[in-house]
GROMACS .gro file of C-alpha atoms in nm:
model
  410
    1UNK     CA    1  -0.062   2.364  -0.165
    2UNK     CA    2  -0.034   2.327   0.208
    3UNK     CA    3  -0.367   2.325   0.458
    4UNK     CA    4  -0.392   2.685   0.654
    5UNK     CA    5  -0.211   2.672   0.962
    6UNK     CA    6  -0.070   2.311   0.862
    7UNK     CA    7   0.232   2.180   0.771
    8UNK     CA    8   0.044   1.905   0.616
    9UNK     CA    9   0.097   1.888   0.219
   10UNK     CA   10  -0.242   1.859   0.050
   11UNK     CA   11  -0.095   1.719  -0.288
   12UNK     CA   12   0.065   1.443  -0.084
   13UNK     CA   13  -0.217   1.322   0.126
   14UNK     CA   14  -0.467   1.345  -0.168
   15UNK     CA   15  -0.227   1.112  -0.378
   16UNK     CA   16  -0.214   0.873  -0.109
   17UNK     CA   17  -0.553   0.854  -0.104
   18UNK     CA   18  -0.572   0.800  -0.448
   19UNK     CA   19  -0.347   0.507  -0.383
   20UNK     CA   20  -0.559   0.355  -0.073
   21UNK     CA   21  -0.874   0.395  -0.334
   22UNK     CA   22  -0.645   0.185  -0.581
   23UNK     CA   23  -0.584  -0.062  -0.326
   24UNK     CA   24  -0.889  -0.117  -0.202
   25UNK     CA   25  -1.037  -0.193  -0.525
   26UNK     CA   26  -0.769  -0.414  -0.629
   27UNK     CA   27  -0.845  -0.612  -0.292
   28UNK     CA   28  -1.208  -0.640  -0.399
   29UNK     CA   29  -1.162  -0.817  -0.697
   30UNK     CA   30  -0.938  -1.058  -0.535
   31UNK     CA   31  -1.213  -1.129  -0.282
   32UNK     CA   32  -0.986  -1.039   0.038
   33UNK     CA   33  -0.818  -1.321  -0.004
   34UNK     CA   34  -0.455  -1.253   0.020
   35UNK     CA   35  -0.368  -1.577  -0.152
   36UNK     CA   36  -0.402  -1.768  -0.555
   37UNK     CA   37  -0.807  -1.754  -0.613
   38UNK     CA   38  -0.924  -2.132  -0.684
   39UNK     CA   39  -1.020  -2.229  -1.035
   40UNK     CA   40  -1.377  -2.246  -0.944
   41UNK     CA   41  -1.362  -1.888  -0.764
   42UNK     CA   42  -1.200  -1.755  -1.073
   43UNK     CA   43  -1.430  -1.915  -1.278
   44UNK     CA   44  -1.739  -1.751  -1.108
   45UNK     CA   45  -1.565  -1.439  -1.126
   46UNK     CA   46  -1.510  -1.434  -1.467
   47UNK     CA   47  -1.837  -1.585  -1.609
   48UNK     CA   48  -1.976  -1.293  -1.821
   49UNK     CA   49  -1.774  -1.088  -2.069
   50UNK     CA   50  -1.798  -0.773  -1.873
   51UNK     CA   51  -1.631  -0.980  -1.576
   52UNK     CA   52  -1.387  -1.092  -1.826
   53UNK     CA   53  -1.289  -0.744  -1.946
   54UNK     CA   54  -1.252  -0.589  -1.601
   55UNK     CA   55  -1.062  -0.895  -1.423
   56UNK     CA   56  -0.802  -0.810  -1.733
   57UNK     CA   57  -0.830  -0.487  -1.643
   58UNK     CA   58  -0.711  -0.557  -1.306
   59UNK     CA   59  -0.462  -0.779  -1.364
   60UNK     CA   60  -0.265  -0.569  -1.621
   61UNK     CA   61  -0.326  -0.207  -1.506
   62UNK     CA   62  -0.445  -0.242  -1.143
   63UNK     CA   63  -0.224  -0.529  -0.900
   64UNK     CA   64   0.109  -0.427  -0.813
   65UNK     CA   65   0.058  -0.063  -0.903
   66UNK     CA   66  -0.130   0.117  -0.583
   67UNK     CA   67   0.089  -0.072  -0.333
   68UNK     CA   68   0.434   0.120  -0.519
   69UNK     CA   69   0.272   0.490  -0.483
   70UNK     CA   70   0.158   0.405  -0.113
   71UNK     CA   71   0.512   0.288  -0.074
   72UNK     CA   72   0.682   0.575  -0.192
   73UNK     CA   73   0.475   0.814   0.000
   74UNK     CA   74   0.603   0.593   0.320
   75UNK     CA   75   0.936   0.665   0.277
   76UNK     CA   76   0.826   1.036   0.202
   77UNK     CA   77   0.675   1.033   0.489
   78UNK     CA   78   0.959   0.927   0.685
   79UNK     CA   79   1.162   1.207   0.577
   80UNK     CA   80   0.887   1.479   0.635
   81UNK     CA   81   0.908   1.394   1.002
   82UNK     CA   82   1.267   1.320   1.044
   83UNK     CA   83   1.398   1.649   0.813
   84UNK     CA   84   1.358   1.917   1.112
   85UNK     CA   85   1.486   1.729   1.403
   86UNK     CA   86   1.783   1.556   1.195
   87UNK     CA   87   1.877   1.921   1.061
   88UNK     CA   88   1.855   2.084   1.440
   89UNK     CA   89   2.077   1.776   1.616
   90UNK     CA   90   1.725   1.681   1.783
   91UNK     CA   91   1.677   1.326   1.877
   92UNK     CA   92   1.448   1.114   1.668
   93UNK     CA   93   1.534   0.764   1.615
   94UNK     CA   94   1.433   0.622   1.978
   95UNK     CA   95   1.071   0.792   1.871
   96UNK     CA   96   1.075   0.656   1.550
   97UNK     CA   97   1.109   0.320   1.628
   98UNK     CA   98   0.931   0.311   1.910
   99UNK     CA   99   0.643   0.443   1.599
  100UNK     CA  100   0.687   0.189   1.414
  101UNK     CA  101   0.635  -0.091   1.663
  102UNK     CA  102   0.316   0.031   1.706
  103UNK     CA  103   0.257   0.025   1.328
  104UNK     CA  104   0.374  -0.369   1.360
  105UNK     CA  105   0.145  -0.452   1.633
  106UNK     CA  106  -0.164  -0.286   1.412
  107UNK     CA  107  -0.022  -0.513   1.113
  108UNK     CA  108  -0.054  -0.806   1.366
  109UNK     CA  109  -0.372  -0.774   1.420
  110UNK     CA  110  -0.458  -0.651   1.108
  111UNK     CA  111  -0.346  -0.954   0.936
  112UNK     CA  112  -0.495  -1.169   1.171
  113UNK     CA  113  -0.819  -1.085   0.959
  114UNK     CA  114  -0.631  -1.058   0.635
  115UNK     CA  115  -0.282  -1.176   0.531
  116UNK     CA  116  -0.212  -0.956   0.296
  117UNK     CA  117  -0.076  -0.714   0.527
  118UNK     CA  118   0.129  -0.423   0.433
  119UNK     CA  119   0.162  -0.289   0.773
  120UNK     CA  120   0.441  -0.505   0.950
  121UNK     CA  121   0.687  -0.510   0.605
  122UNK     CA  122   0.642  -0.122   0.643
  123UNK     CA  123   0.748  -0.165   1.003
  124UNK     CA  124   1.049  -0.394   0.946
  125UNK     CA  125   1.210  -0.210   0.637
  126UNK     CA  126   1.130   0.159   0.835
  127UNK     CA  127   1.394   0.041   1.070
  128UNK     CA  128   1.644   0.021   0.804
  129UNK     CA  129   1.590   0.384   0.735
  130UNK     CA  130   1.722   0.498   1.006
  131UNK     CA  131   2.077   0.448   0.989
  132UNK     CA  132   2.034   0.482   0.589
  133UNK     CA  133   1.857   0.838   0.541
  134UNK     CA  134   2.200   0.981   0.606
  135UNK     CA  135   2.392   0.893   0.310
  136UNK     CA  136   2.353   1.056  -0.009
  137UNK     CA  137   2.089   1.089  -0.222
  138UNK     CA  138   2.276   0.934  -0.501
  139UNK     CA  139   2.358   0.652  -0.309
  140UNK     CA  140   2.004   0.594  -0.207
  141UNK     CA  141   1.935   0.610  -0.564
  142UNK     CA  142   2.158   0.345  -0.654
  143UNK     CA  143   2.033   0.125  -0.350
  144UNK     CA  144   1.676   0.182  -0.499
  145UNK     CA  145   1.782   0.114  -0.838
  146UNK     CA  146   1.964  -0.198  -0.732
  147UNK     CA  147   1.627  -0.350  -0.603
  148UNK     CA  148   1.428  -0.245  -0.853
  149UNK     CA  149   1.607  -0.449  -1.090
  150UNK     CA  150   1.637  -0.730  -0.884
  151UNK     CA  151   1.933  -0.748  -0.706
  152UNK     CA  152   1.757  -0.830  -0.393
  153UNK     CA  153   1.546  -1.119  -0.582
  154UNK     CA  154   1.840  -1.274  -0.729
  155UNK     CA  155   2.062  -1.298  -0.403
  156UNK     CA  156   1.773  -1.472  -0.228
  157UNK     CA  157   1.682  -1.689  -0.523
  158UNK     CA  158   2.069  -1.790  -0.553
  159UNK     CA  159   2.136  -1.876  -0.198
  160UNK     CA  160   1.789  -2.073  -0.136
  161UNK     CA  161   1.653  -2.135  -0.506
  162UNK     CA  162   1.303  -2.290  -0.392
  163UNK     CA  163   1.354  -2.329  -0.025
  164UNK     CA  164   1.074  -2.001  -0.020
  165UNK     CA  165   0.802  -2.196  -0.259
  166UNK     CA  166   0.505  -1.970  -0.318
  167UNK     CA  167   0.166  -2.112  -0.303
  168UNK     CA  168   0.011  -2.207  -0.618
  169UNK     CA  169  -0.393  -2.172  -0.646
  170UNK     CA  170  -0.414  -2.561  -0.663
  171UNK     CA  171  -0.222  -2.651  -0.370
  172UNK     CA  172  -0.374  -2.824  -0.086
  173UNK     CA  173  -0.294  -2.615   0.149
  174UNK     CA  174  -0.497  -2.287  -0.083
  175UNK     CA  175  -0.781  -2.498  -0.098
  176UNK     CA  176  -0.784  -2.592   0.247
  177UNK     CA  177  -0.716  -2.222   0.343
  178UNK     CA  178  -0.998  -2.165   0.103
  179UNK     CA  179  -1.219  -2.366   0.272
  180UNK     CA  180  -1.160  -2.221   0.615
  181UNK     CA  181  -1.225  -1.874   0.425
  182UNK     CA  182  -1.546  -1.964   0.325
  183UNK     CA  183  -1.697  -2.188   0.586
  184UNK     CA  184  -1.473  -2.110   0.931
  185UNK     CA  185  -1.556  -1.903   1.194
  186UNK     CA  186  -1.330  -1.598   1.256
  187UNK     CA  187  -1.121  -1.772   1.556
  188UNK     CA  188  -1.080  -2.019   1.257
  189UNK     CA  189  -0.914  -1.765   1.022
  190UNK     CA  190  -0.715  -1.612   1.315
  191UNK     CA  191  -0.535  -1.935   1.372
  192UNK     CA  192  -0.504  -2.055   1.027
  193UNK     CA  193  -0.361  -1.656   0.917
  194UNK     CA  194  -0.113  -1.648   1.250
  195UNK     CA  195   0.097  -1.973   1.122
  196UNK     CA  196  -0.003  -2.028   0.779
  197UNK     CA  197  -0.022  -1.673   0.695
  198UNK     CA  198   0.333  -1.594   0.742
  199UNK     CA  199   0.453  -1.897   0.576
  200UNK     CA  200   0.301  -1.768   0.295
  201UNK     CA  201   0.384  -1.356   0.348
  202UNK     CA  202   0.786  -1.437   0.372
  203UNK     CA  203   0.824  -1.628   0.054
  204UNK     CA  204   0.587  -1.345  -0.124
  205UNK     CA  205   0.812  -1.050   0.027
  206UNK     CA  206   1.165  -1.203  -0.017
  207UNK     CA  207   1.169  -1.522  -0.212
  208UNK     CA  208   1.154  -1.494  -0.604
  209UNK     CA  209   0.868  -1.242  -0.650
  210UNK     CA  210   1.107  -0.970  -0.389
  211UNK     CA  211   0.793  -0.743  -0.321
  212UNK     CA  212   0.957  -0.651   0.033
  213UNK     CA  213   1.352  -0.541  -0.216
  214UNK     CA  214   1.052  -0.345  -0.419
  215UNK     CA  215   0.888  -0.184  -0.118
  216UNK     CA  216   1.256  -0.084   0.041
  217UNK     CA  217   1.353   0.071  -0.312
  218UNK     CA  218   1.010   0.297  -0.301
  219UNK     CA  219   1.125   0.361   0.024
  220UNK     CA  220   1.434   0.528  -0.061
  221UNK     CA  221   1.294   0.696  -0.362
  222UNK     CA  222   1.083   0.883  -0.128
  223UNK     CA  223   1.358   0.993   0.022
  224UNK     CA  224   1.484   1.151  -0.246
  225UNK     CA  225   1.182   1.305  -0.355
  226UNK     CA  226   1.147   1.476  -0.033
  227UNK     CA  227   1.539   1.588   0.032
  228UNK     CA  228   1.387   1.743  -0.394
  229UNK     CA  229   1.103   1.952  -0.260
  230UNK     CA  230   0.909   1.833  -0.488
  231UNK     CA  231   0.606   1.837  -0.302
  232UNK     CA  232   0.599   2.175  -0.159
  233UNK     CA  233   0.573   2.309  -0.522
  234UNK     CA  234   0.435   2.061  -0.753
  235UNK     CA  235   0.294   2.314  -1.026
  236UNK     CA  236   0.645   2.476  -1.042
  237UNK     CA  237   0.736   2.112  -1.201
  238UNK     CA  238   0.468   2.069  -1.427
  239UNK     CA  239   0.679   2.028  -1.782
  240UNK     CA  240   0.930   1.697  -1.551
  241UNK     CA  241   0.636   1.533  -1.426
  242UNK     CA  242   0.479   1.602  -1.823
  243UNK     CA  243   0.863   1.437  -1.881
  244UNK     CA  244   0.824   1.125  -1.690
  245UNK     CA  245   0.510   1.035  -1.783
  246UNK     CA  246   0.555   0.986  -2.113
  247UNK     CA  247   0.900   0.823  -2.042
  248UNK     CA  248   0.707   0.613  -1.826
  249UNK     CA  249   0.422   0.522  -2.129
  250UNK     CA  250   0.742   0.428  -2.350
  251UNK     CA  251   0.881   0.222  -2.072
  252UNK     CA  252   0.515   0.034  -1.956
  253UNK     CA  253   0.499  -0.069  -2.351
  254UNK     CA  254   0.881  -0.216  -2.298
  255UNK     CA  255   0.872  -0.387  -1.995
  256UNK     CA  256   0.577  -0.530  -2.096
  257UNK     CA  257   0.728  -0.679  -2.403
  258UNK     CA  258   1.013  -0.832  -2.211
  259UNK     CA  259   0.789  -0.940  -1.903
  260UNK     CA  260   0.592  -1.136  -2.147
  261UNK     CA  261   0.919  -1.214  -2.372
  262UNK     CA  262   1.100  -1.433  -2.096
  263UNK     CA  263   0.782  -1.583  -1.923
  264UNK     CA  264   0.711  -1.725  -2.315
  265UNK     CA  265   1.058  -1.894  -2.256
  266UNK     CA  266   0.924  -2.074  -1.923
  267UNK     CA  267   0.790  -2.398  -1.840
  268UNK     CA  268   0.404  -2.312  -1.890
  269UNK     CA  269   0.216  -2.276  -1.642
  270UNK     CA  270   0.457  -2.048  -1.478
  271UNK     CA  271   0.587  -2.234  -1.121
  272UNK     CA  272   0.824  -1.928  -1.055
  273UNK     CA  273   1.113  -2.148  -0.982
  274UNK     CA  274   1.352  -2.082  -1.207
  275UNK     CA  275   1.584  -1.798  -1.303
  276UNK     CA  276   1.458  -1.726  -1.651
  277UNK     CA  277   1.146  -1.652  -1.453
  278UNK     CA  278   1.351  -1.422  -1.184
  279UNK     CA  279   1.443  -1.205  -1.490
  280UNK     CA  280   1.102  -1.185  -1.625
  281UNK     CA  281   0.978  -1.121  -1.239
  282UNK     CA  282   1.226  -0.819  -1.283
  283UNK     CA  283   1.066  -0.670  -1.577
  284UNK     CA  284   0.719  -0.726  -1.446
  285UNK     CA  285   0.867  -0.529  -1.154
  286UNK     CA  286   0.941  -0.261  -1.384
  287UNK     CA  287   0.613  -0.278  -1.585
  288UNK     CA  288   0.449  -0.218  -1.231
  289UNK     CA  289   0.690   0.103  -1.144
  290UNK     CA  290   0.668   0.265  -1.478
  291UNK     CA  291   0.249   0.195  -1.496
  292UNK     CA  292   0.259   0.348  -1.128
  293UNK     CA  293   0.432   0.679  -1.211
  294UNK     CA  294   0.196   0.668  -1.528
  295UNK     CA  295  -0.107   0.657  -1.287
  296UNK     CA  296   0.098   0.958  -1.037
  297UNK     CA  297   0.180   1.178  -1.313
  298UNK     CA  298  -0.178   1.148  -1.466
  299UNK     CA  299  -0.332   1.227  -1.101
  300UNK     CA  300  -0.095   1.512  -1.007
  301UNK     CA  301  -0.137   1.679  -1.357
  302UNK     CA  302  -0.534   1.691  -1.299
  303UNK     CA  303  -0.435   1.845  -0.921
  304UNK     CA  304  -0.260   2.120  -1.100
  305UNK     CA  305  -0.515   2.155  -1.413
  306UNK     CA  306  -0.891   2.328  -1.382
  307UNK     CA  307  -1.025   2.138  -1.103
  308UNK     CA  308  -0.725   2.043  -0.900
  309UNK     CA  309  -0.904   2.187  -0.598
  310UNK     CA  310  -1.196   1.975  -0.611
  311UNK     CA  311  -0.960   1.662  -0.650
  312UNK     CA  312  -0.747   1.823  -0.332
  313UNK     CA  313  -1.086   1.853  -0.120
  314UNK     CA  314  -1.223   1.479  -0.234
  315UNK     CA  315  -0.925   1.271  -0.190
  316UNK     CA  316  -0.684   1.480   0.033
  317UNK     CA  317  -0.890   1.386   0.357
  318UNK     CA  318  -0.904   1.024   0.245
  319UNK     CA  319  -0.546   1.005   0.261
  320UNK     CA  320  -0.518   1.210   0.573
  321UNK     CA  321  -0.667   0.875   0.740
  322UNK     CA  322  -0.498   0.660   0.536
  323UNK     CA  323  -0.441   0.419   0.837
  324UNK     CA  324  -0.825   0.409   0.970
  325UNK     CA  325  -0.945   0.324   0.581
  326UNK     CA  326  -0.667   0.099   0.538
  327UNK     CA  327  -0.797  -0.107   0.816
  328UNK     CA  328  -1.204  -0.072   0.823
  329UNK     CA  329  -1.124  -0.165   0.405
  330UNK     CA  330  -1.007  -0.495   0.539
  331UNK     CA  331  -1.255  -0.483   0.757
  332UNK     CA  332  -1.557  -0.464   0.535
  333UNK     CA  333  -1.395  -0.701   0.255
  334UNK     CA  334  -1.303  -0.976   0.532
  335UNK     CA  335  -1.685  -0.940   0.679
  336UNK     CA  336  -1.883  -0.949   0.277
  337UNK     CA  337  -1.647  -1.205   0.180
  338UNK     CA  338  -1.546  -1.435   0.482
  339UNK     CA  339  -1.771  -1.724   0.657
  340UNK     CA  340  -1.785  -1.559   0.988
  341UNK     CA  341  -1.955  -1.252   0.766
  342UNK     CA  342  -2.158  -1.300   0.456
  343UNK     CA  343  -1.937  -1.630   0.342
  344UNK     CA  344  -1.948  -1.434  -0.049
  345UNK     CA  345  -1.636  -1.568  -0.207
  346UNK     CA  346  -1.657  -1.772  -0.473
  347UNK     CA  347  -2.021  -1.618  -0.526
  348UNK     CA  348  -1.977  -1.263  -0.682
  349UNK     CA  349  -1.877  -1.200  -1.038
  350UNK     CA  350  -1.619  -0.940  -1.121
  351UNK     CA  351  -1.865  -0.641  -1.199
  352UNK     CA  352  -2.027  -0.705  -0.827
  353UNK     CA  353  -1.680  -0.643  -0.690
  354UNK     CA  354  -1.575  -0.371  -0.861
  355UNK     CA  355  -1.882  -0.164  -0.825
  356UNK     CA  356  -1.870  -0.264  -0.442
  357UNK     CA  357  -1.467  -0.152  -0.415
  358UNK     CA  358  -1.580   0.187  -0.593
  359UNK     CA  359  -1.904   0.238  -0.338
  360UNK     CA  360  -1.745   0.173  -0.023
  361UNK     CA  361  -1.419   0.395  -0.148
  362UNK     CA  362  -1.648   0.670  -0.220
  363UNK     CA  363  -1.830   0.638   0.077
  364UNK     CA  364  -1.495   0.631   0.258
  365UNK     CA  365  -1.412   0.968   0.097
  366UNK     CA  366  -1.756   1.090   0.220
  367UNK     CA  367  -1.721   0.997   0.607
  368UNK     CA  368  -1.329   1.124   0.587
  369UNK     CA  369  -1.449   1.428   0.514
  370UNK     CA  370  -1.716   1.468   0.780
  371UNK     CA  371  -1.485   1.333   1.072
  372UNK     CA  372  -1.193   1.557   0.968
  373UNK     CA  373  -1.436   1.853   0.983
  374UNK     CA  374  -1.471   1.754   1.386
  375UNK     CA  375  -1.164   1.590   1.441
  376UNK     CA  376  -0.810   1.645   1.424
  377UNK     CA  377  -0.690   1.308   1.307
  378UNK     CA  378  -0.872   0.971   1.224
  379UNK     CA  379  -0.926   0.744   1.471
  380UNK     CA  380  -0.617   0.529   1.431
  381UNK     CA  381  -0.431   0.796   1.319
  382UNK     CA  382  -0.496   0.966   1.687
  383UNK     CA  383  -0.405   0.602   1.872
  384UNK     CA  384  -0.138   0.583   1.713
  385UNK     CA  385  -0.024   0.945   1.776
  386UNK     CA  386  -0.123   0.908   2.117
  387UNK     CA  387   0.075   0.594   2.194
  388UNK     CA  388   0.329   0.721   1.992
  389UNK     CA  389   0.378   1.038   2.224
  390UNK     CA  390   0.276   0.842   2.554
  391UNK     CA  391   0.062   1.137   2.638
  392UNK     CA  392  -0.338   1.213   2.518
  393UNK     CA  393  -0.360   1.412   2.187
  394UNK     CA  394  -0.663   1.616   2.162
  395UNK     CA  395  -0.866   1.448   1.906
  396UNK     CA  396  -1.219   1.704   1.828
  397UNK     CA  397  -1.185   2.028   1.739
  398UNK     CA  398  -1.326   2.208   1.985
  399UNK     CA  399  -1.124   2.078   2.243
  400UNK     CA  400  -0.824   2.304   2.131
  401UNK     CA  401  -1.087   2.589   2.062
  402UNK     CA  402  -1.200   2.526   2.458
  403UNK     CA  403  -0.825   2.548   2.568
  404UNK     CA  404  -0.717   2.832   2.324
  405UNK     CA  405  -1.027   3.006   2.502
  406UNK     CA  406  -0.961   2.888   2.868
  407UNK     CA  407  -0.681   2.835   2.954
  408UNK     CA  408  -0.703   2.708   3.274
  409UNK     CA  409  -0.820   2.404   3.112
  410UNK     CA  410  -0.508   2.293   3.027
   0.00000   0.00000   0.00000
């Protein structure tokens, strides 16, 4: 299931696009905000009963569940370009980092527009896999493991209990952040996202909710699934991935249970500041993983069934750009939402949102497919490539056609 003459995996890149889709939807409904919506945002939001219905939707099926498959397919990544030159002695790690502090300086200024950044966590925890990839898979396993039951979450809860508070929707600093949001100009939201946002990003990625001990396990797991070969034959394991997703239905329908089990024991409304809501954090973790390898097992049984090519050829080039989506998603959201745009938040009811996340997806998919058909790599893709490599990478098409055909070009 590989592109002719590449040694690009279709099966992966159209399930990270199915991912980026997920994400970008999920993003939508929470207006771009990166932060607790307001009472009165949530109550516009949620004024009809079809708004209702899908904001539940979202919250129980939808956040926290793209982020874990674009995760793994990070750390997937990672191994797809390290496995040749770490098998043939070949140097790679000055290359890789050097990679991946280009990646942070895009999640700079990426979150410059929008604090929810993914890009600079990605970054910082791809430098710990570089002295990691070489132990054994089981031992990655039982790292991964480890933070997916919270053993990262714990740690940091036990040695600084609620020195990392998380901001709550009716804070004063969310509603003055809020405010800027809605009425500031975008030098405003620069300056209030380059302090405040990180204030707000380090507690969310290593204080009690551990997304960043999450994102590290997925990372590992990737890993493994790689160092597997899963990927380069994904119909030859049609009856495990059948396996684990019905292993993962059982387990969604568990976790849940306990997720909402220990949060009943908490002081109501949740402050997530104590332990007994660390170990229902845990299980919500879990609710998310299993619910995510529901939604992969789902996707990659309809890639191998009947139509599997269509799905390849409408989200496989999506995901081949992953980075230039990512980035004009946050781009659109930050322009329909923001002041310095069309100042929307706090003005569109759910359905508005999630029919806007599904047009500009789909017309996402559309444009993918028309650059890739002149163009080697997206536009991002091919800076970072070419900063990557310190040299210019040939970007159209036709330029390697012109120098296959002359070459005295070169």
């Amino acid at each position: 299931m590989t592109n002719s003459g590449q040694s690009r995996i279709d099966a992966v890149d159209a399930l990270r696009g199915f991912a980026l889709a997920g994400v970008g939807l999920v993003h939508m409904i929470e207006q771009y905000t990166g932060a607790p919506l307001t009472e009165p945002v949530v109550q516009t939001a949620t004024a009809g009963m079809l708004d209702k219905i899908l904001f539940g939707i979202d919250q129980a099926l939808m956040v926290g569940k793209f982020y874990l498959l674009f995760s793994l397919l990070f750390g997937l990544s990672f191994f797809l370009q390290i496995d040749k030159p770490s098998r043939n002695g070949e140097p790679f790690h000055g290359r890789f980092a050097w990679r991946l502090a280009i990646l942070f300086i895009f999640g700079y200024l990426h979150h410059l527009f929008y604090r929810a950044d993914i890009l600079m966590l990605y970054a910082v925890l791809g430098l710990l896999l570089l002295p990691l990839h070489r132990l054994s898979t089981r031992t990655l396993m039982i790292i991964a493991i480890a933070m997916f039951i919270g053993l990262g979450r714990f740690i940091s809860f036990g040695l600084l209990g609620d020195a990392l508070p998380l901001s709550q929707a009716g804070d004063p600093e969310n509603i003055a952040y809020f405010e800027v949001l809605k009425n500031g100009s975008l030098w405003d939201v620069f300056a209030i996202n380059n302090i405040g946002g990180f204030e707000n990003l380090i507690p969310f990625l290593f204080g009690i909710t551990g997304r960043g001990y999450v994102t590290f396990g997925l990372f590992l797991v990737g890993i493994c699934l790689g160092r597997s070969g899963f990927f380069k034959n994904p119909g030859a394991c049609r009856p495990l991935i059948k396996k684990v997703l019905w292993w993962g239905l059982g387990l969604s329908v568990l976790n849940l249970a306990l997720t909402f089990a220990f949060f009943s024991q908490a002081e109501q409304p949740p402050t997530l500041s104590t332990w007994i809501e660390a170990v229902a954090l845990t299980f919500y973790d879990l609710f998310n993983l299993s619910v995510g390898a529901v939604f992969s097992c789902l996707f990659l049984l309809a890639v191998l069934g009947a139509k599997g090519q269509a799905l390849l050829r409408t989200f496989a080039p999506y995901g081949r750009m992953a980075l230039s989506n990512y980035l004009l998603q946050s781009l659109i959201g930050t322009l329909l939402f923001y002041g310095w745009g069309f100042g929307l938040i706090g003005e569109w009811p759910v359905r508005y949102m999630f029919l806007a996340g599904i047009v500009i997806a789909a017309a996402q998919i559309v444009l993918s497919r028309i650059w890739l058909k002149h163009c080697h790599y997206g536009p991002c893709e091919w800076l970072w490539r070419t900063l990557t490599l310190r040299q210019r990478v040939k970007l159209r098409r036709q330029e390697q056609t012109a120098a296959v055909t002359n070459p005295a070009t070169e």
